[in-house]
PDB file of C-alpha atoms in Angstrom:
ATOM      1  CA  LYS F   1      11.719   2.633  16.938  1.00 64.00           C
ATOM      2  CA  ALA F   2       9.673  -0.508  16.393  1.00 77.00           C
ATOM      3  CA  GLY F   3       7.819  -0.902  13.116  1.00 93.00           C
ATOM      4  CA  VAL F   4       4.268  -1.950  12.474  1.00 96.00           C
ATOM      5  CA  THR F   5       3.575  -5.326  14.059  1.00 97.00           C
ATOM      6  CA  GLN F   6       0.925  -7.683  12.789  1.00 97.00           C
ATOM      7  CA  THR F   7      -0.192 -10.872  14.482  1.00 97.00           C
ATOM      8  CA  PRO F   8      -0.566 -13.662  13.746  1.00 97.00           C
ATOM      9  CA  ARG F   9       1.761 -13.901  10.756  1.00 96.00           C
ATOM     10  CA  TYR F  10       0.150 -17.070   9.430  1.00 97.00           C
ATOM     11  CA  LEU F  11      -3.115 -18.785  10.142  1.00 97.00           C
ATOM     12  CA  ILE F  12      -5.331 -21.450   8.669  1.00 98.00           C
ATOM     13  CA  LYS F  13      -9.095 -21.460   9.071  1.00 98.00           C
ATOM     14  CA  THR F  14     -11.971 -23.380   7.571  1.00 98.00           C
ATOM     15  CA  ARG F  15     -14.987 -22.020   5.756  1.00 98.00           C
ATOM     16  CA  GLY F  16     -17.607 -20.563   8.043  1.00 98.00           C
ATOM     17  CA  GLN F  17     -15.198 -19.709  10.823  1.00 98.00           C
ATOM     18  CA  GLN F  18     -14.270 -16.218  11.830  1.00 98.00           C
ATOM     19  CA  VAL F  19     -10.849 -14.639  12.308  1.00 98.00           C
ATOM     20  CA  THR F  20      -9.413 -11.645  14.118  1.00 98.00           C
ATOM     21  CA  LEU F  21      -6.170 -10.021  13.039  1.00 98.00           C
ATOM     22  CA  SER F  22      -4.226  -7.531  15.088  1.00 98.00           C
ATOM     23  CA  CYS F  23      -2.081  -4.548  14.148  1.00 98.00           C
ATOM     24  CA  SER F  24       0.113  -2.459  16.410  1.00 97.00           C
ATOM     25  CA  PRO F  25       1.135   0.773  14.687  1.00 96.00           C
ATOM     26  CA  ILE F  26       4.355   2.657  15.115  1.00 94.00           C
ATOM     27  CA  SER F  27       4.340   4.535  18.390  1.00 93.00           C
ATOM     28  CA  GLY F  28       2.700   7.928  17.942  1.00 91.00           C
ATOM     29  CA  HIS F  29       0.922   7.024  14.724  1.00 90.00           C
ATOM     30  CA  ARG F  30      -2.801   7.575  14.913  1.00 90.00           C
ATOM     31  CA  SER F  31      -3.947   6.365  11.525  1.00 90.00           C
ATOM     32  CA  VAL F  32      -4.224   2.669  10.753  1.00 93.00           C
ATOM     33  CA  SER F  33      -5.417   1.279   7.447  1.00 92.00           C
ATOM     34  CA  TRP F  34      -6.006  -2.275   6.312  1.00 95.00           C
ATOM     35  CA  TYR F  35      -5.532  -3.898   2.912  1.00 93.00           C
ATOM     36  CA  GLN F  36      -6.227  -7.248   1.345  1.00 94.00           C
ATOM     37  CA  GLN F  37      -3.755  -8.554  -1.175  1.00 92.00           C
ATOM     38  CA  THR F  38      -4.470 -11.459  -3.492  1.00 90.00           C
ATOM     39  CA  PRO F  39      -2.666 -12.539  -6.672  1.00 83.00           C
ATOM     40  CA  GLY F  40      -5.672 -11.798  -8.816  1.00 75.00           C
ATOM     41  CA  GLN F  41      -6.892  -8.530  -7.297  1.00 76.00           C
ATOM     42  CA  GLY F  42      -3.706  -6.867  -6.170  1.00 80.00           C
ATOM     43  CA  LEU F  43      -3.718  -4.611  -3.136  1.00 85.00           C
ATOM     44  CA  GLN F  44      -7.198  -3.524  -2.135  1.00 89.00           C
ATOM     45  CA  PHE F  45      -8.135  -1.049   0.560  1.00 89.00           C
ATOM     46  CA  LEU F  46     -10.396  -2.344   3.330  1.00 94.00           C
ATOM     47  CA  PHE F  47     -10.764   0.512   5.807  1.00 91.00           C
ATOM     48  CA  GLU F  48      -8.913   3.201   7.689  1.00 91.00           C
ATOM     49  CA  TYR F  49      -9.163   4.281  11.309  1.00 93.00           C
ATOM     50  CA  PHE F  50      -8.050   7.474  12.955  1.00 91.00           C
ATOM     51  CA  SER F  51      -8.465   8.156  16.663  1.00 90.00           C
ATOM     52  CA  GLU F  52     -10.797   5.167  17.065  1.00 94.00           C
ATOM     53  CA  THR F  53     -13.098   6.318  14.231  1.00 94.00           C
ATOM     54  CA  GLN F  54     -13.467   4.692  10.855  1.00 93.00           C
ATOM     55  CA  ARG F  55     -12.770   7.431   8.318  1.00 88.00           C
ATOM     56  CA  ASN F  56     -12.772   5.485   5.067  1.00 85.00           C
ATOM     57  CA  LYS F  57     -14.099   2.157   3.929  1.00 90.00           C
ATOM     58  CA  GLY F  58     -13.389   0.164   0.825  1.00 89.00           C
ATOM     59  CA  ASN F  59     -15.786  -1.926  -1.201  1.00 89.00           C
ATOM     60  CA  PHE F  60     -15.911  -5.074   0.910  1.00 94.00           C
ATOM     61  CA  PRO F  61     -18.938  -6.907   2.345  1.00 96.00           C
ATOM     62  CA  GLY F  62     -20.068  -6.401   5.908  1.00 96.00           C
ATOM     63  CA  ARG F  63     -18.345  -9.620   6.949  1.00 97.00           C
ATOM     64  CA  PHE F  64     -15.194  -7.497   7.098  1.00 98.00           C
ATOM     65  CA  SER F  65     -15.077  -5.205  10.073  1.00 97.00           C
ATOM     66  CA  GLY F  66     -12.519  -3.449  12.164  1.00 97.00           C
ATOM     67  CA  ARG F  67     -11.933  -1.272  15.133  1.00 97.00           C
ATOM     68  CA  GLN F  68      -9.259   0.854  16.703  1.00 97.00           C
ATOM     69  CA  PHE F  69      -8.469   1.170  20.367  1.00 97.00           C
ATOM     70  CA  SER F  70      -7.447   4.218  22.356  1.00 95.00           C
ATOM     71  CA  ASN F  71      -3.790   3.226  22.089  1.00 94.00           C
ATOM     72  CA  SER F  72      -4.167   3.199  18.267  1.00 94.00           C
ATOM     73  CA  ARG F  73      -3.858  -0.568  18.028  1.00 97.00           C
ATOM     74  CA  SER F  74      -6.317  -1.960  15.548  1.00 98.00           C
ATOM     75  CA  GLU F  75      -8.051  -5.243  14.863  1.00 98.00           C
ATOM     76  CA  MET F  76      -9.914  -6.477  11.854  1.00 98.00           C
ATOM     77  CA  ASN F  77     -12.407  -9.295  11.878  1.00 98.00           C
ATOM     78  CA  VAL F  78     -13.712 -11.462   9.086  1.00 98.00           C
ATOM     79  CA  SER F  79     -16.779 -13.520   9.858  1.00 97.00           C
ATOM     80  CA  THR F  80     -18.201 -16.507   8.007  1.00 97.00           C
ATOM     81  CA  LEU F  81     -14.988 -17.088   6.118  1.00 98.00           C
ATOM     82  CA  GLU F  82     -15.090 -18.002   2.448  1.00 97.00           C
ATOM     83  CA  LEU F  83     -12.399 -19.627   0.327  1.00 97.00           C
ATOM     84  CA  GLY F  84     -11.933 -16.321  -1.483  1.00 95.00           C
ATOM     85  CA  ASP F  85     -10.886 -14.634   1.740  1.00 97.00           C
ATOM     86  CA  SER F  86      -7.537 -16.392   1.543  1.00 97.00           C
ATOM     87  CA  ALA F  87      -5.072 -13.534   1.192  1.00 96.00           C
ATOM     88  CA  LEU F  88      -2.293 -11.515   2.725  1.00 95.00           C
ATOM     89  CA  TYR F  89      -3.821  -8.906   5.015  1.00 97.00           C
ATOM     90  CA  LEU F  90      -1.653  -5.855   5.427  1.00 96.00           C
ATOM     91  CA  CYS F  91      -1.870  -3.118   7.978  1.00 95.00           C
ATOM     92  CA  ALA F  92      -0.285   0.305   7.572  1.00 93.00           C
ATOM     93  CA  SER F  93       0.114   3.178   9.955  1.00 92.00           C
ATOM     94  CA  SER F  94       0.856   6.832   9.458  1.00 88.00           C
ATOM     95  CA  LEU F  95       1.229   9.801  11.728  1.00 82.00           C
ATOM     96  CA  THR F  96      -1.951  11.626  10.816  1.00 74.00           C
ATOM     97  CA  GLY F  97      -3.351   9.928   7.745  1.00 62.00           C
ATOM     98  CA  GLU F  98      -2.788  12.950   5.513  1.00 65.00           C
ATOM     99  CA  ASN F  99      -1.596  12.409   1.961  1.00 57.00           C
ATOM    100  CA  THR F 100       1.794  13.921   2.583  1.00 61.00           C
ATOM    101  CA  GLY F 101       2.468  11.312   5.184  1.00 67.00           C
ATOM    102  CA  GLU F 102       4.316   8.103   4.497  1.00 81.00           C
ATOM    103  CA  LEU F 103       2.499   4.830   5.063  1.00 87.00           C
ATOM    104  CA  PHE F 104       4.433   2.263   7.062  1.00 91.00           C
ATOM    105  CA  PHE F 105       3.349  -1.285   6.410  1.00 93.00           C
ATOM    106  CA  GLY F 106       3.639  -4.371   8.534  1.00 95.00           C
ATOM    107  CA  GLU F 107       4.694  -7.732   7.124  1.00 94.00           C
ATOM    108  CA  GLY F 108       1.124  -8.918   6.975  1.00 96.00           C
ATOM    109  CA  SER F 109      -0.993 -11.795   8.196  1.00 97.00           C
ATOM    110  CA  ARG F 110      -1.345 -14.586   5.676  1.00 96.00           C
ATOM    111  CA  LEU F 111      -4.752 -16.206   5.983  1.00 97.00           C
ATOM    112  CA  THR F 112      -5.555 -19.511   4.346  1.00 97.00           C
ATOM    113  CA  VAL F 113      -9.169 -20.628   4.290  1.00 97.00           C
ATOM    114  CA  LEU F 114      -9.751 -24.327   3.635  1.00 97.00           C
TER     115      LEU F 114
ATOM    116  CA  LEU K   1     -10.342   9.868  -7.124  1.00 57.00           C
ATOM    117  CA  ALA K   2      -7.575  10.015  -9.704  1.00 65.00           C
ATOM    118  CA  LYS K   3      -7.173   6.784 -11.642  1.00 81.00           C
ATOM    119  CA  THR K   4      -3.643   5.690 -12.442  1.00 88.00           C
ATOM    120  CA  THR K   5      -2.332   3.625 -15.320  1.00 91.00           C
ATOM    121  CA  GLN K   6       1.100   2.054 -15.269  1.00 94.00           C
ATOM    122  CA  PRO K   7       2.702  -0.797 -17.198  1.00 96.00           C
ATOM    123  CA  ILE K   8       2.057  -4.284 -15.880  1.00 93.00           C
ATOM    124  CA  SER K   9       5.692  -5.338 -16.106  1.00 96.00           C
ATOM    125  CA  MET K  10       9.181  -4.207 -17.129  1.00 97.00           C
ATOM    126  CA  ASP K  11      12.430  -6.073 -17.556  1.00 97.00           C
ATOM    127  CA  SER K  12      15.890  -4.635 -17.065  1.00 97.00           C
ATOM    128  CA  TYR K  13      19.493  -5.613 -16.448  1.00 97.00           C
ATOM    129  CA  GLU K  14      21.798  -4.834 -13.585  1.00 97.00           C
ATOM    130  CA  GLY K  15      23.396  -1.413 -13.808  1.00 97.00           C
ATOM    131  CA  GLN K  16      20.737   0.040 -16.091  1.00 97.00           C
ATOM    132  CA  GLU K  17      18.360   2.859 -15.304  1.00 97.00           C
ATOM    133  CA  VAL K  18      14.695   1.910 -15.027  1.00 98.00           C
ATOM    134  CA  ASN K  19      11.993   4.451 -15.742  1.00 98.00           C
ATOM    135  CA  ILE K  20       8.375   3.660 -14.891  1.00 97.00           C
ATOM    136  CA  THR K  21       5.750   6.065 -16.167  1.00 97.00           C
ATOM    137  CA  CYS K  22       2.393   6.439 -14.480  1.00 95.00           C
ATOM    138  CA  SER K  23      -0.519   8.192 -16.192  1.00 94.00           C
ATOM    139  CA  HIS K  24      -3.017  10.107 -14.070  1.00 91.00           C
ATOM    140  CA  ASN K  25      -4.972  12.292 -16.442  1.00 91.00           C
ATOM    141  CA  ASN K  26      -7.598  13.414 -13.942  1.00 89.00           C
ATOM    142  CA  ILE K  27      -5.213  14.395 -11.163  1.00 89.00           C
ATOM    143  CA  ALA K  28      -6.686  17.112  -8.954  1.00 87.00           C
ATOM    144  CA  THR K  29      -5.024  20.289  -7.814  1.00 88.00           C
ATOM    145  CA  ASN K  30      -4.447  19.041  -4.289  1.00 84.00           C
ATOM    146  CA  ASP K  31      -3.247  15.570  -5.266  1.00 86.00           C
ATOM    147  CA  TYR K  32       0.225  14.322  -4.486  1.00 88.00           C
ATOM    148  CA  ILE K  33       2.016  11.519  -6.326  1.00 91.00           C
ATOM    149  CA  THR K  34       3.548   8.770  -4.240  1.00 90.00           C
ATOM    150  CA  TRP K  35       5.453   5.625  -5.187  1.00 93.00           C
ATOM    151  CA  TYR K  36       5.817   2.452  -3.157  1.00 94.00           C
ATOM    152  CA  GLN K  37       7.933  -0.659  -3.628  1.00 96.00           C
ATOM    153  CA  GLN K  38       6.880  -4.140  -2.570  1.00 95.00           C
ATOM    154  CA  PHE K  39       8.919  -7.322  -2.311  1.00 93.00           C
ATOM    155  CA  PRO K  40       7.207 -10.735  -2.182  1.00 86.00           C
ATOM    156  CA  SER K  41       5.512 -11.522   1.132  1.00 82.00           C
ATOM    157  CA  GLN K  42       6.315  -8.095   2.535  1.00 89.00           C
ATOM    158  CA  GLY K  43       4.327  -4.914   2.934  1.00 92.00           C
ATOM    159  CA  PRO K  44       4.919  -2.042   0.503  1.00 92.00           C
ATOM    160  CA  ARG K  45       7.654   0.439   1.337  1.00 93.00           C
ATOM    161  CA  PHE K  46       7.533   4.172   0.619  1.00 91.00           C
ATOM    162  CA  ILE K  47       9.992   5.275  -2.055  1.00 94.00           C
ATOM    163  CA  ILE K  48       9.282   8.873  -2.935  1.00 93.00           C
ATOM    164  CA  GLN K  49       6.576  11.520  -3.083  1.00 91.00           C
ATOM    165  CA  GLY K  50       6.190  14.693  -5.097  1.00 92.00           C
ATOM    166  CA  TYR K  51       3.789  17.384  -6.184  1.00 92.00           C
ATOM    167  CA  LYS K  52       5.493  18.959  -9.200  1.00 91.00           C
ATOM    168  CA  THR K  53       8.793  19.196 -11.104  1.00 90.00           C
ATOM    169  CA  LYS K  54      11.481  16.859  -9.807  1.00 95.00           C
ATOM    170  CA  VAL K  55      12.124  15.188  -6.503  1.00 95.00           C
ATOM    171  CA  THR K  56      15.225  13.154  -5.735  1.00 96.00           C
ATOM    172  CA  ASN K  57      16.274  11.090  -2.746  1.00 95.00           C
ATOM    173  CA  GLU K  58      18.911   8.471  -2.104  1.00 93.00           C
ATOM    174  CA  VAL K  59      16.801   5.764  -3.749  1.00 92.00           C
ATOM    175  CA  ALA K  60      15.058   7.289  -6.749  1.00 97.00           C
ATOM    176  CA  SER K  61      13.988  10.359  -8.667  1.00 97.00           C
ATOM    177  CA  LEU K  62      10.463  11.409  -9.505  1.00 97.00           C
ATOM    178  CA  PHE K  63       9.830  13.538 -12.573  1.00 97.00           C
ATOM    179  CA  ILE K  64       6.513  15.362 -12.861  1.00 97.00           C
ATOM    180  CA  PRO K  65       5.782  17.486 -15.939  1.00 96.00           C
ATOM    181  CA  ALA K  66       4.049  20.835 -15.669  1.00 95.00           C
ATOM    182  CA  ASP K  67       0.595  19.453 -16.507  1.00 95.00           C
ATOM    183  CA  ARG K  68       1.008  16.745 -13.841  1.00 95.00           C
ATOM    184  CA  LYS K  69      -0.963  14.250 -15.929  1.00 95.00           C
ATOM    185  CA  SER K  70       1.831  11.735 -15.662  1.00 95.00           C
ATOM    186  CA  SER K  71       4.899  11.047 -13.583  1.00 96.00           C
ATOM    187  CA  THR K  72       8.018   8.966 -14.041  1.00 97.00           C
ATOM    188  CA  LEU K  73       9.834   7.067 -11.330  1.00 98.00           C
ATOM    189  CA  SER K  74      13.498   6.679 -12.179  1.00 98.00           C
ATOM    190  CA  LEU K  75      15.621   4.007 -10.506  1.00 97.00           C
ATOM    191  CA  PRO K  76      19.316   4.579 -11.288  1.00 95.00           C
ATOM    192  CA  ARG K  77      21.686   1.656 -11.801  1.00 94.00           C
ATOM    193  CA  VAL K  78      19.346  -1.103 -10.653  1.00 97.00           C
ATOM    194  CA  SER K  79      20.545  -4.288  -9.019  1.00 96.00           C
ATOM    195  CA  LEU K  80      18.947  -7.696  -8.649  1.00 96.00           C
ATOM    196  CA  SER K  81      17.528  -6.614  -5.301  1.00 95.00           C
ATOM    197  CA  ASP K  82      15.430  -3.954  -7.024  1.00 96.00           C
ATOM    198  CA  THR K  83      13.221  -6.701  -8.461  1.00 97.00           C
ATOM    199  CA  ALA K  84       9.844  -5.836  -6.963  1.00 96.00           C
ATOM    200  CA  VAL K  85       6.392  -4.445  -7.650  1.00 95.00           C
ATOM    201  CA  TYR K  86       6.196  -0.646  -7.869  1.00 96.00           C
ATOM    202  CA  TYR K  87       2.946   1.186  -7.160  1.00 93.00           C
ATOM    203  CA  CYS K  88       2.003   4.676  -8.255  1.00 92.00           C
ATOM    204  CA  LEU K  89      -0.555   6.399  -6.031  1.00 89.00           C
ATOM    205  CA  VAL K  90      -2.296   9.693  -6.631  1.00 87.00           C
ATOM    206  CA  GLY K  91      -4.587  11.438  -4.212  1.00 80.00           C
ATOM    207  CA  LYS K  92      -5.214  13.950  -1.500  1.00 68.00           C
ATOM    208  CA  SER K  93      -6.035  13.586   2.138  1.00 51.00           C
ATOM    209  CA  ASN K  94      -6.571   9.892   2.825  1.00 53.00           C
ATOM    210  CA  ASP K  95      -7.793   9.135  -0.684  1.00 62.00           C
ATOM    211  CA  TYR K  96      -4.528   7.875  -2.047  1.00 59.00           C
ATOM    212  CA  LYS K  97      -4.754   4.894   0.233  1.00 64.00           C
ATOM    213  CA  LEU K  98      -7.652   3.679  -1.854  1.00 65.00           C
ATOM    214  CA  SER K  99      -5.813   3.464  -5.125  1.00 69.00           C
ATOM    215  CA  PHE K 100      -2.868   1.067  -5.005  1.00 76.00           C
ATOM    216  CA  GLY K 101      -3.816  -0.705  -8.211  1.00 76.00           C
ATOM    217  CA  ALA K 102      -1.892  -3.634  -9.630  1.00 80.00           C
ATOM    218  CA  GLY K 103       1.484  -1.937  -9.818  1.00 91.00           C
ATOM    219  CA  THR K 104       4.394  -2.561 -12.182  1.00 95.00           C
ATOM    220  CA  THR K 105       6.443  -5.702 -11.720  1.00 95.00           C
ATOM    221  CA  VAL K 106      10.071  -4.843 -12.408  1.00 97.00           C
ATOM    222  CA  THR K 107      12.399  -7.777 -13.005  1.00 97.00           C
ATOM    223  CA  VAL K 108      16.124  -7.104 -12.971  1.00 97.00           C
ATOM    224  CA  ARG K 109      18.325  -9.737 -14.580  1.00 97.00           C
ATOM    225  CA  ALA K 110      22.048 -10.320 -14.235  1.00 95.00           C
TER     226      ALA K 110
END
């Protein structure tokens, strides 16, 4: 079956703009989580959604937001972009979100902020 | 949330066995231990998960001592394609998603 799909794969924005990234989980998976990966900070958890509800949130400012739709697809939005937001944004899905479940990651959306 | 400590980097040669140890002194009773592998510009990929003793699959083995305060991922007979970052995660419920950390960069040389 198809894996986790993230769009767009690459994008360039300028400071002050906003961006929306999309994630389509594996069919049947109800949990979607988002991560930011930068060379200096490693892989950092942004938030996790399950059945359209945000269950967990990482330590990021309110400019980072997300949502999940009834078909489990998820979007994340970053407003008022800063240079430091340049990163690889990864989405992962799992069947239920429980710790015994494997996380399946997409290939990521690489955001460059100029 | 259990904090994990693993080496920043390790070097090895093709055909050797690579063992990466992860310390998690404050692991809780319900916590599982999970390892992921990540290649450049790709998302992490699940390798193995365990709770206690030893777990083995076609890719790796995971050794967990009785006190569960550490775990060791063993990669047998590595090849150049095993060069990647390896993450040790410890947690229960959804918590383990919060603790990827910096991982261990394993470099395999010819």
